[in-house]
Amino acid sequence: MADRAWDYSSAWDEAVRQIAAEISEQEFLMWFRNMSYSGAEQSRLFLNVPSSFYKDQVQQRYLHLIEEKLHELLGNPIQIDFRIEKPRASASEAEAADQAKAEAPRRRPVRKAASPQLNDKYAFDSFVVGENNSFAANAAYAIAKNPGTTYNPCLIYGGVGLGKTHLIQAIGNAAYGDFPDMKVVYVTAETFTNEFIISIKERTNHIFKRKYRSVDLLLIDDIHMFQGKAQTQEELFYTFEALYNANKQMVFTCDRPVSELRELTERLRSRFERGLNVDLQPPNYETRVAILRKKIEEQHVVIPEGVVELICRNITTNVRDLEAALTKLVAYANLVNRNMNLEIAQAQLRDVFANPRQKSVSIEIVQRVVAEYFGLSQTDLKGKKRTKAIAFPRQLAMYLAREMTEYSTTELGIEFGGRDHTTIMYGCQKIENRIKTDSTLEPIISGLKRSIREYGANA
Ligand code: ADP
Ligand code: MG
């Protein structure tokens, strides 16, 4: 198999070196970094590529150039055969992991396994810094390099899909990598709450306390979820005090400024506000383009510049939606095995662009529009009265809020007069059932949605 007569690997390396000098760096990184020599036979050379899409693109763009180079270097014509070697998660990540595994024993004692709570795709390297987020990104970076000394605590706040989870986890990942002995814990407020409740039920509260009060770096995502949970707040308060007094770093994220949180004890609010509070704003057009290009590069796909511009012009408020648009296009292109162009993109993304979630709809606007439509006050809508004249509009408002905003049922419950999340689920279900049997409801809902969107756009 490893017949030395057919080893063209050094010719391949040389061809790649020459090609690198002739094409742009971006093109080179995009197309040659994930192509690798995998063997040869007489006048054939095998290359591994990660997907059939990739293969088509490389064939179209570079096959001629590659064959020409090899012909020159080897003195006879060489046929290239591509082999598709599906990357597991992502080729480079998997390779890096394999390599790290191979090198670990030599470099230093085997490191602890990757943190189970952190997703390593959330790294500083993959976070694009623009004017909308540079303050938060720099603070996060400083904290990761120097936990416990610079800004403690730090609270990052901003709307849905603007990078809160990415940044807080990037801090965890970086610190975890740089300080092997540091105990890093990342949790969402929801998980923290659930663990706390279970610890009470199972009488293991001392274990819970010990766990959270012994960490060196505590990262809690989405602290708005603590609203209305008095007992968990109390527990968190004592955790905070213990860690703060021991100079342990804490970082929190929240979907709004702390001052706008409701049903939060004053002492906890003041703790969150201590230290540094930084916000994430929606990215401007240039930053959106930079983020999308980065995602395109990470996924090793080809998307024409015009399509990038189309997406970034239409999706303006939320990075998660930018990514979702890209994912949709890539899936489509792979499925139909076609190159992406503007026309396809426009057709495929029509729904995404029309999605009302694009416009930031608040729960308050939903309530106001529904209350006005039914001649009620917003207080009625959030109140306890259960007459039919109020119960139906209330459920409709819950349904619309669920449809048109990004809030969870728990958060909606809080905004609907401190109700439980199951009440919201029940309300939505009632409306869904009624839509199926009552054909007059559909036009009412469409009309309300339109008003809510208009309100939202002008708010
Ligand atoms: P949030 O927690 O604020 O709702 P996320 O951190 O989950 O938002 O971000 C949503 C998606 O957008 C993630 O996939 C994240 O990687 C990506 N993202 C957000 N901001 C950036 C950025 N500045 N650079 C690169 N990716 C970003
Ligand atoms: Mg998040």
Short mmCIF file of C-alpha atoms and ligand atoms in Angstrom, two decimals:
data_model
loop_
_atom_site.label_atom_id
_atom_site.label_comp_id
_atom_site.label_asym_id
_atom_site.label_seq_id
_atom_site.Cartn_x
_atom_site.Cartn_y
_atom_site.Cartn_z
CA MET A 1 0.00 0.00 0.00
CA ALA A 2 2.60 2.49 1.07
CA ASP A 3 4.49 1.96 -2.13
CA ARG A 4 7.21 4.58 -2.15
CA ALA A 5 7.15 4.72 -5.92
CA TRP A 6 3.76 6.40 -5.74
CA ASP A 7 4.36 8.82 -2.94
CA TYR A 8 3.58 12.25 -4.36
CA SER A 9 3.19 13.93 -1.01
CA SER A 10 6.20 16.18 -1.35
CA ALA A 11 5.12 17.24 -4.84
CA TRP A 12 1.72 17.99 -3.37
CA ASP A 13 3.25 20.07 -0.56
CA GLU A 14 5.27 22.03 -3.08
CA ALA A 15 2.25 22.56 -5.34
CA VAL A 16 0.30 23.90 -2.37
CA ARG A 17 3.16 26.24 -1.46
CA GLN A 18 3.21 27.63 -4.97
CA ILE A 19 -0.55 28.00 -5.14
CA ALA A 20 -0.54 29.85 -1.81
CA ALA A 21 1.70 32.46 -3.38
CA GLU A 22 -0.64 32.91 -6.34
CA ILE A 23 -4.10 33.20 -4.85
CA SER A 24 -5.45 35.44 -2.12
CA GLU A 25 -4.90 34.45 1.46
CA GLN A 26 -8.60 34.26 2.13
CA GLU A 27 -9.17 31.94 -0.82
CA PHE A 28 -6.26 29.83 0.19
CA LEU A 29 -7.41 29.45 3.78
CA MET A 30 -10.90 28.71 2.65
CA TRP A 31 -10.07 26.04 0.11
CA PHE A 32 -6.69 24.55 0.83
CA ARG A 33 -6.64 24.36 4.58
CA ASN A 34 -9.16 21.55 4.66
CA MET A 35 -7.85 19.60 1.72
CA SER A 36 -5.23 16.98 2.42
CA TYR A 37 -3.11 14.52 0.55
CA SER A 38 -4.34 10.99 1.09
CA GLY A 39 -2.31 8.85 -1.29
CA ALA A 40 -1.34 8.15 -4.90
CA GLU A 41 -1.23 5.53 -7.62
CA GLN A 42 0.79 5.64 -10.76
CA SER A 43 -0.64 8.80 -12.37
CA ARG A 44 -3.36 9.55 -9.86
CA LEU A 45 -3.28 11.54 -6.69
CA PHE A 46 -5.96 11.34 -3.98
CA LEU A 47 -7.06 14.30 -1.97
CA ASN A 48 -9.36 14.36 1.02
CA VAL A 49 -12.03 17.04 1.15
CA PRO A 50 -14.74 17.53 3.79
CA SER A 51 -17.90 17.49 1.63
CA SER A 52 -19.24 17.02 -1.89
CA PHE A 53 -20.05 20.69 -1.98
CA TYR A 54 -16.46 21.48 -1.17
CA LYS A 55 -15.30 19.03 -3.81
CA ASP A 56 -17.44 20.67 -6.51
CA GLN A 57 -16.17 24.08 -5.60
CA VAL A 58 -12.54 23.05 -5.57
CA GLN A 59 -12.93 21.22 -8.84
CA GLN A 60 -14.46 24.21 -10.51
CA ARG A 61 -12.03 26.70 -9.15
CA TYR A 62 -8.71 25.01 -8.73
CA LEU A 63 -8.57 21.63 -10.42
CA HIS A 64 -6.90 23.03 -13.48
CA LEU A 65 -4.36 24.94 -11.44
CA ILE A 66 -3.58 21.95 -9.24
CA GLU A 67 -3.12 19.61 -12.19
CA GLU A 68 -0.93 22.09 -13.97
CA LYS A 69 1.35 22.49 -10.96
CA LEU A 70 1.67 18.77 -10.43
CA HIS A 71 2.36 18.19 -14.09
CA GLU A 72 5.17 20.70 -13.94
CA LEU A 73 6.60 19.27 -10.74
CA LEU A 74 6.36 15.59 -11.63
CA GLY A 75 6.94 15.82 -15.34
CA ASN A 76 3.87 13.89 -16.36
CA PRO A 77 0.12 14.47 -16.24
CA ILE A 78 -1.57 13.62 -12.98
CA GLN A 79 -5.22 12.95 -12.46
CA ILE A 80 -6.74 14.19 -9.20
CA ASP A 81 -9.33 12.11 -7.37
CA PHE A 82 -11.18 13.66 -4.51
CA ARG A 83 -12.31 11.59 -1.58
CA ILE A 84 -14.93 12.88 0.73
CA GLU A 85 -13.94 12.49 4.31
CA LYS A 86 -16.76 13.85 6.42
CA PRO A 87 -15.48 15.92 9.26
CA ARG A 88 -16.86 14.64 12.55
CA ALA A 89 -17.76 17.85 14.26
CA SER A 90 -15.50 20.03 12.21
CA ALA A 91 -12.39 18.66 10.62
CA SER A 92 -10.05 21.15 12.14
CA GLU A 93 -11.53 20.80 15.61
CA ALA A 94 -11.36 17.06 15.50
CA GLU A 95 -7.82 17.18 14.19
CA ALA A 96 -6.85 19.62 16.85
CA ALA A 97 -8.39 17.36 19.46
CA ASP A 98 -6.56 14.30 18.12
CA GLN A 99 -3.35 16.21 17.99
CA ALA A 100 -3.82 17.56 21.47
CA LYS A 101 -4.45 14.04 22.69
CA ALA A 102 -1.29 12.82 21.02
CA GLU A 103 0.80 15.66 22.33
CA ALA A 104 -0.63 15.99 25.80
CA PRO A 105 1.60 13.42 27.51
CA ARG A 106 4.68 15.06 26.08
CA ARG A 107 3.78 18.63 26.76
CA ARG A 108 2.63 18.48 30.31
CA PRO A 109 0.78 16.17 32.62
CA VAL A 110 -2.58 15.19 31.15
CA ARG A 111 -4.96 18.07 31.57
CA LYS A 112 -8.33 17.66 33.16
CA ALA A 113 -10.99 16.79 30.61
CA ALA A 114 -12.80 19.61 28.86
CA SER A 115 -15.32 21.33 31.08
CA PRO A 116 -18.62 19.57 30.60
CA GLN A 117 -20.66 22.74 31.06
CA LEU A 118 -18.86 24.84 28.50
CA ASN A 119 -19.18 24.68 24.76
CA ASP A 120 -15.78 25.32 23.25
CA LYS A 121 -17.25 26.91 20.14
CA TYR A 122 -17.77 29.94 22.34
CA ALA A 123 -14.25 31.30 22.26
CA PHE A 124 -12.77 34.79 22.07
CA ASP A 125 -11.25 33.83 18.72
CA SER A 126 -14.64 33.33 17.18
CA PHE A 127 -16.19 36.48 18.66
CA VAL A 128 -16.20 39.42 16.26
CA VAL A 129 -15.60 42.71 18.01
CA GLY A 130 -17.42 45.80 16.74
CA GLU A 131 -18.34 49.11 18.30
CA ASN A 132 -21.55 47.54 19.59
CA ASN A 133 -19.75 45.09 21.84
CA SER A 134 -16.14 46.20 22.23
CA PHE A 135 -16.52 47.39 25.81
CA ALA A 136 -18.09 44.12 26.91
CA ALA A 137 -15.66 42.03 24.87
CA ASN A 138 -12.61 43.83 26.28
CA ALA A 139 -13.90 43.56 29.82
CA ALA A 140 -14.57 39.86 29.31
CA TYR A 141 -11.10 39.36 27.94
CA ALA A 142 -9.49 41.21 30.82
CA ILE A 143 -11.45 39.10 33.29
CA ALA A 144 -10.43 35.87 31.62
CA LYS A 145 -6.78 36.87 31.84
CA ASN A 146 -6.99 38.09 35.42
CA PRO A 147 -9.95 36.59 37.20
CA GLY A 148 -10.90 38.04 40.55
CA THR A 149 -8.81 41.16 40.33
CA THR A 150 -10.09 43.41 37.60
CA TYR A 151 -13.84 43.76 37.50
CA ASN A 152 -15.74 41.87 40.11
CA PRO A 153 -18.52 41.10 39.66
CA CYS A 154 -19.12 41.77 36.00
CA LEU A 155 -22.58 41.82 34.49
CA ILE A 156 -23.12 41.68 30.74
CA TYR A 157 -26.56 42.66 29.57
CA GLY A 158 -28.30 42.91 26.22
CA GLY A 159 -31.12 41.57 24.09
CA VAL A 160 -31.64 38.13 22.69
CA GLY A 161 -29.01 36.72 20.37
CA LEU A 162 -26.43 39.45 20.87
CA GLY A 163 -23.66 37.29 22.29
CA LYS A 164 -24.15 37.14 26.06
CA THR A 165 -23.79 33.39 26.28
CA HIS A 166 -20.93 33.46 23.81
CA LEU A 167 -18.95 35.98 25.87
CA ILE A 168 -19.59 34.51 29.30
CA GLN A 169 -18.61 31.06 28.06
CA ALA A 170 -15.56 32.48 26.30
CA ILE A 171 -14.40 33.74 29.71
CA GLY A 172 -14.90 30.27 31.12
CA ASN A 173 -13.13 28.54 28.25
CA ALA A 174 -10.16 30.88 28.29
CA ALA A 175 -9.71 30.75 32.07
CA TYR A 176 -10.19 27.03 32.05
CA GLY A 177 -7.42 26.68 29.49
CA ASP A 178 -5.01 29.13 31.10
CA PHE A 179 -5.41 28.19 34.74
CA PRO A 180 -5.49 24.39 35.02
CA ASP A 181 -6.19 24.42 38.75
CA MET A 182 -9.00 26.90 38.67
CA LYS A 183 -12.46 25.64 39.51
CA VAL A 184 -14.73 27.10 36.86
CA VAL A 185 -18.49 26.70 37.05
CA TYR A 186 -20.91 27.83 34.37
CA VAL A 187 -24.66 27.54 34.93
CA THR A 188 -27.77 29.16 33.65
CA ALA A 189 -29.93 30.78 36.31
CA GLU A 190 -32.50 28.17 35.50
CA THR A 191 -30.14 25.28 36.25
CA PHE A 192 -28.93 26.96 39.41
CA THR A 193 -32.54 27.30 40.53
CA ASN A 194 -33.39 23.70 39.71
CA GLU A 195 -30.31 22.36 41.47
CA PHE A 196 -31.17 24.42 44.49
CA ILE A 197 -34.75 23.16 44.60
CA ILE A 198 -33.65 19.56 44.23
CA SER A 199 -31.06 20.01 46.97
CA ILE A 200 -33.79 21.12 49.33
CA LYS A 201 -36.10 18.31 48.38
CA GLU A 202 -33.39 15.71 48.76
CA ARG A 203 -31.85 17.30 51.83
CA THR A 204 -28.52 17.77 50.10
CA ASN A 205 -28.42 21.51 50.49
CA HIS A 206 -25.02 21.35 52.20
CA ILE A 207 -23.58 19.78 49.03
CA PHE A 208 -25.14 22.49 46.90
CA LYS A 209 -23.72 25.20 49.15
CA ARG A 210 -20.28 23.63 49.17
CA LYS A 211 -20.28 23.30 45.40
CA TYR A 212 -21.08 26.94 44.69
CA ARG A 213 -19.16 28.50 47.52
CA SER A 214 -15.93 26.75 46.62
CA VAL A 215 -15.60 27.88 43.01
CA ASP A 216 -12.93 30.24 41.75
CA LEU A 217 -14.85 31.51 38.77
CA LEU A 218 -18.64 31.49 38.83
CA LEU A 219 -20.48 32.23 35.59
CA ILE A 220 -24.27 32.55 35.76
CA ASP A 221 -26.14 33.11 32.51
CA ASP A 222 -29.55 34.80 32.23
CA ILE A 223 -30.06 36.10 35.77
CA HIS A 224 -33.39 37.64 34.76
CA MET A 225 -34.65 34.11 35.34
CA PHE A 226 -34.19 34.64 39.07
CA GLN A 227 -37.08 37.11 39.09
CA GLY A 228 -39.80 36.04 41.43
CA LYS A 229 -37.77 33.22 42.95
CA ALA A 230 -37.25 34.56 46.43
CA GLN A 231 -35.67 31.55 48.06
CA THR A 232 -33.19 30.97 45.26
CA GLN A 233 -32.32 34.66 45.39
CA GLU A 234 -31.53 34.35 49.05
CA GLU A 235 -29.26 31.40 48.43
CA LEU A 236 -27.55 33.25 45.61
CA PHE A 237 -27.06 36.25 47.84
CA TYR A 238 -25.10 34.18 50.37
CA THR A 239 -23.12 32.52 47.61
CA PHE A 240 -22.31 35.97 46.27
CA GLU A 241 -21.14 37.24 49.63
CA ALA A 242 -18.93 34.22 50.22
CA LEU A 243 -17.27 34.43 46.82
CA TYR A 244 -16.98 38.19 46.82
CA ASN A 245 -15.24 38.23 50.19
CA ALA A 246 -12.84 35.59 48.99
CA ASN A 247 -12.03 37.62 45.85
CA LYS A 248 -13.45 35.00 43.57
CA GLN A 249 -14.56 36.18 40.17
CA MET A 250 -18.24 36.25 39.27
CA VAL A 251 -19.77 37.06 35.91
CA PHE A 252 -23.48 37.31 35.17
CA THR A 253 -25.58 37.96 32.11
CA CYS A 254 -29.02 39.50 31.93
CA ASP A 255 -31.41 40.38 29.13
CA ARG A 256 -31.88 43.94 30.39
CA PRO A 257 -30.23 46.43 32.75
CA VAL A 258 -30.47 45.26 36.34
CA SER A 259 -32.47 48.37 37.21
CA GLU A 260 -35.28 47.06 35.02
CA LEU A 261 -35.56 43.69 36.73
CA ARG A 262 -38.66 43.14 38.75
CA GLU A 263 -39.28 40.90 41.73
CA LEU A 264 -35.66 40.93 42.73
CA THR A 265 -34.57 41.65 46.28
CA GLU A 266 -32.92 45.00 46.75
CA ARG A 267 -29.77 43.56 48.30
CA LEU A 268 -29.22 41.21 45.36
CA ARG A 269 -29.88 44.00 42.88
CA SER A 270 -27.26 46.14 44.54
CA ARG A 271 -24.77 43.24 44.40
CA PHE A 272 -25.34 42.80 40.66
CA GLU A 273 -24.85 46.49 40.15
CA ARG A 274 -21.61 46.52 42.06
CA GLY A 275 -18.50 46.05 39.93
CA LEU A 276 -18.87 46.52 36.22
CA ASN A 277 -22.06 46.51 34.14
CA VAL A 278 -21.52 46.45 30.38
CA ASP A 279 -24.02 46.22 27.57
CA LEU A 280 -24.20 44.54 24.18
CA GLN A 281 -25.93 46.51 21.45
CA PRO A 282 -27.13 45.19 18.11
CA PRO A 283 -24.26 45.19 15.60
CA ASN A 284 -24.16 47.76 12.81
CA TYR A 285 -24.03 46.74 9.16
CA GLU A 286 -20.25 46.42 8.91
CA THR A 287 -20.07 44.32 12.04
CA ARG A 288 -22.90 42.11 10.84
CA VAL A 289 -20.99 41.50 7.61
CA ALA A 290 -17.83 40.70 9.56
CA ILE A 291 -19.71 38.28 11.82
CA LEU A 292 -21.39 36.54 8.92
CA ARG A 293 -18.09 36.21 7.04
CA LYS A 294 -16.56 34.67 10.12
CA LYS A 295 -19.37 32.12 10.36
CA ILE A 296 -19.02 31.35 6.66
CA GLU A 297 -15.31 30.78 7.09
CA GLU A 298 -15.90 28.55 10.12
CA GLN A 299 -18.34 26.41 8.18
CA HIS A 300 -16.09 26.21 5.10
CA VAL A 301 -18.84 27.13 2.72
CA VAL A 302 -18.98 29.48 -0.22
CA ILE A 303 -21.53 32.24 -0.18
CA PRO A 304 -21.32 35.03 -2.75
CA GLU A 305 -20.72 38.50 -1.41
CA GLY A 306 -24.09 39.69 -2.73
CA VAL A 307 -25.85 37.11 -0.59
CA VAL A 308 -23.89 38.15 2.49
CA GLU A 309 -25.02 41.72 1.87
CA LEU A 310 -28.61 40.66 1.33
CA ILE A 311 -28.70 38.83 4.66
CA CYS A 312 -27.00 41.61 6.57
CA ARG A 313 -29.24 44.29 5.13
CA ASN A 314 -32.36 42.38 6.12
CA ILE A 315 -31.43 40.93 9.47
CA THR A 316 -30.53 43.77 11.69
CA THR A 317 -31.22 43.13 15.32
CA ASN A 318 -29.90 39.75 16.23
CA VAL A 319 -26.79 37.69 15.53
CA ARG A 320 -28.57 34.42 16.16
CA ASP A 321 -30.91 35.17 13.27
CA LEU A 322 -27.95 35.99 11.03
CA GLU A 323 -26.56 32.56 11.78
CA ALA A 324 -29.93 30.91 11.27
CA ALA A 325 -30.23 32.46 7.79
CA LEU A 326 -26.81 31.13 6.88
CA THR A 327 -27.60 27.67 8.20
CA LYS A 328 -30.76 27.59 6.16
CA LEU A 329 -28.94 28.53 2.95
CA VAL A 330 -26.14 26.05 3.51
CA ALA A 331 -28.61 23.26 4.19
CA TYR A 332 -30.49 24.13 1.04
CA ALA A 333 -27.38 24.33 -1.13
CA ASN A 334 -26.18 20.96 0.14
CA LEU A 335 -29.54 19.38 -0.38
CA VAL A 336 -30.08 20.46 -3.95
CA ASN A 337 -26.37 20.37 -4.67
CA ARG A 338 -26.31 23.82 -6.24
CA ASN A 339 -24.17 26.86 -5.82
CA MET A 340 -25.74 29.64 -3.87
CA ASN A 341 -26.80 32.73 -5.73
CA LEU A 342 -28.81 35.82 -4.97
CA GLU A 343 -32.00 34.51 -6.46
CA ILE A 344 -31.98 31.29 -4.46
CA ALA A 345 -31.09 33.21 -1.31
CA GLN A 346 -33.94 35.64 -1.81
CA ALA A 347 -36.43 32.84 -2.32
CA GLN A 348 -35.14 30.77 0.57
CA LEU A 349 -35.00 33.60 3.06
CA ARG A 350 -38.27 35.33 2.25
CA ASP A 351 -39.92 33.93 5.37
CA VAL A 352 -36.96 34.66 7.58
CA PHE A 353 -36.91 38.30 6.49
CA ALA A 354 -40.63 38.64 7.10
CA ASN A 355 -40.38 37.07 10.54
CA PRO A 356 -41.91 39.45 13.05
CA ARG A 357 -39.36 38.42 15.67
CA GLN A 358 -36.96 40.56 13.68
CA LYS A 359 -38.65 43.63 15.04
CA SER A 360 -38.22 43.76 18.73
CA VAL A 361 -41.69 43.18 20.07
CA SER A 362 -42.07 43.61 23.79
CA ILE A 363 -44.57 41.81 25.99
CA GLU A 364 -45.85 45.18 27.03
CA ILE A 365 -46.79 46.11 23.45
CA VAL A 366 -48.61 42.82 22.99
CA GLN A 367 -50.59 43.45 26.15
CA ARG A 368 -51.37 47.03 25.23
CA VAL A 369 -52.64 46.17 21.74
CA VAL A 370 -54.74 43.24 22.93
CA ALA A 371 -56.20 45.21 25.84
CA GLU A 372 -57.13 48.09 23.53
CA TYR A 373 -58.74 45.77 21.02
CA PHE A 374 -60.99 44.24 23.67
CA GLY A 375 -61.63 47.49 25.50
CA LEU A 376 -59.84 46.35 28.64
CA SER A 377 -57.06 47.85 30.68
CA GLN A 378 -53.63 46.26 30.86
CA THR A 379 -54.20 45.80 34.57
CA ASP A 380 -57.24 43.65 33.78
CA LEU A 381 -55.13 41.58 31.47
CA LYS A 382 -52.51 40.91 34.11
CA GLY A 383 -54.94 40.73 36.99
CA LYS A 384 -56.60 37.84 38.74
CA LYS A 385 -60.19 38.17 37.48
CA ARG A 386 -61.34 35.11 35.63
CA THR A 387 -64.54 36.21 33.91
CA LYS A 388 -64.88 35.03 30.36
CA ALA A 389 -64.65 38.59 29.04
CA ILE A 390 -61.15 38.82 30.48
CA ALA A 391 -59.93 35.24 30.41
CA PHE A 392 -60.10 34.92 26.64
CA PRO A 393 -58.25 38.18 25.80
CA ARG A 394 -55.69 37.25 28.44
CA GLN A 395 -55.06 33.87 26.85
CA LEU A 396 -54.90 35.47 23.44
CA ALA A 397 -52.30 37.94 24.70
CA MET A 398 -50.29 35.06 26.16
CA TYR A 399 -50.48 33.24 22.86
CA LEU A 400 -49.38 36.29 20.86
CA ALA A 401 -46.57 37.07 23.29
CA ARG A 402 -45.36 33.50 22.98
CA GLU A 403 -45.53 33.66 19.19
CA MET A 404 -44.04 37.08 18.68
CA THR A 405 -41.38 37.46 21.34
CA GLU A 406 -38.41 35.41 22.41
CA TYR A 407 -39.41 35.17 26.04
CA SER A 408 -39.75 31.84 27.76
CA THR A 409 -43.02 30.79 29.36
CA THR A 410 -41.48 31.42 32.77
CA GLU A 411 -40.63 34.99 31.85
CA LEU A 412 -44.04 35.50 30.28
CA GLY A 413 -45.62 34.23 33.49
CA ILE A 414 -43.86 36.95 35.44
CA GLU A 415 -45.03 39.62 33.01
CA PHE A 416 -48.58 38.32 33.18
CA GLY A 417 -49.12 39.17 36.81
CA GLY A 418 -46.73 36.63 38.32
CA ARG A 419 -48.36 33.53 36.93
CA ASP A 420 -46.78 30.14 36.69
CA HIS A 421 -45.28 29.05 33.36
CA THR A 422 -47.82 26.23 33.13
CA THR A 423 -50.59 28.83 33.08
CA ILE A 424 -48.98 30.39 30.02
CA MET A 425 -48.67 27.00 28.36
CA TYR A 426 -52.28 26.24 29.15
CA GLY A 427 -53.43 29.61 27.77
CA CYS A 428 -51.51 29.11 24.53
CA GLN A 429 -52.93 25.62 24.17
CA LYS A 430 -56.48 26.90 24.60
CA ILE A 431 -56.01 29.41 21.80
CA GLU A 432 -54.35 26.86 19.53
CA ASN A 433 -57.28 24.53 20.01
CA ARG A 434 -59.75 27.28 19.36
CA ILE A 435 -58.01 28.32 16.13
CA LYS A 436 -58.68 24.82 14.84
CA THR A 437 -62.42 24.98 15.48
CA ASP A 438 -63.27 28.67 15.15
CA SER A 439 -62.52 30.14 11.74
CA THR A 440 -63.28 33.71 12.84
CA LEU A 441 -60.24 33.74 15.10
CA GLU A 442 -57.56 33.59 12.42
CA PRO A 443 -58.30 37.04 10.89
CA ILE A 444 -58.46 38.59 14.36
CA ILE A 445 -55.08 37.16 15.20
CA SER A 446 -53.58 38.35 11.91
CA GLY A 447 -54.94 41.83 12.51
CA LEU A 448 -53.60 41.94 16.06
CA LYS A 449 -50.21 40.74 14.89
CA ARG A 450 -50.11 43.50 12.31
CA SER A 451 -50.96 46.16 14.91
CA ILE A 452 -48.40 44.78 17.32
CA ARG A 453 -45.72 44.87 14.68
CA GLU A 454 -46.57 48.44 13.71
CA TYR A 455 -46.57 49.47 17.32
CA GLY A 456 -43.27 47.68 17.80
CA ALA A 457 -41.68 49.35 14.79
CA ASN A 458 -42.73 52.81 15.96
CA ALA A 459 -41.95 52.29 19.62
P1 ADP B 1 -27.47 35.59 23.80
O1 ADP B 1 -26.95 34.68 24.86
O2 ADP B 1 -27.16 37.03 24.03
O3 ADP B 1 -28.92 35.38 23.50
P2 ADP B 1 -25.67 34.12 22.12
O4 ADP B 1 -24.40 34.32 22.86
O5 ADP B 1 -26.32 32.80 22.26
O6 ADP B 1 -26.71 35.26 22.45
O7 ADP B 1 -25.40 34.43 20.59
C1 ADP B 1 -26.24 33.94 19.54
C2 ADP B 1 -25.37 33.43 18.42
O8 ADP B 1 -24.72 34.52 17.79
C3 ADP B 1 -24.28 32.49 18.93
O9 ADP B 1 -24.13 31.44 18.02
C4 ADP B 1 -23.04 33.35 18.94
O10 ADP B 1 -21.88 32.60 18.68
C5 ADP B 1 -23.31 34.35 17.84
N1 ADP B 1 -22.71 35.66 18.09
C6 ADP B 1 -23.22 36.69 18.80
N2 ADP B 1 -22.40 37.75 18.78
C7 ADP B 1 -21.34 37.38 18.05
C8 ADP B 1 -20.12 38.05 17.66
N3 ADP B 1 -19.86 39.31 18.03
N4 ADP B 1 -19.25 37.36 16.91
C9 ADP B 1 -19.51 36.10 16.51
N5 ADP B 1 -20.62 35.42 16.84
C10 ADP B 1 -21.53 36.05 17.60
MG MG B 2 -27.90 33.25 26.03
#
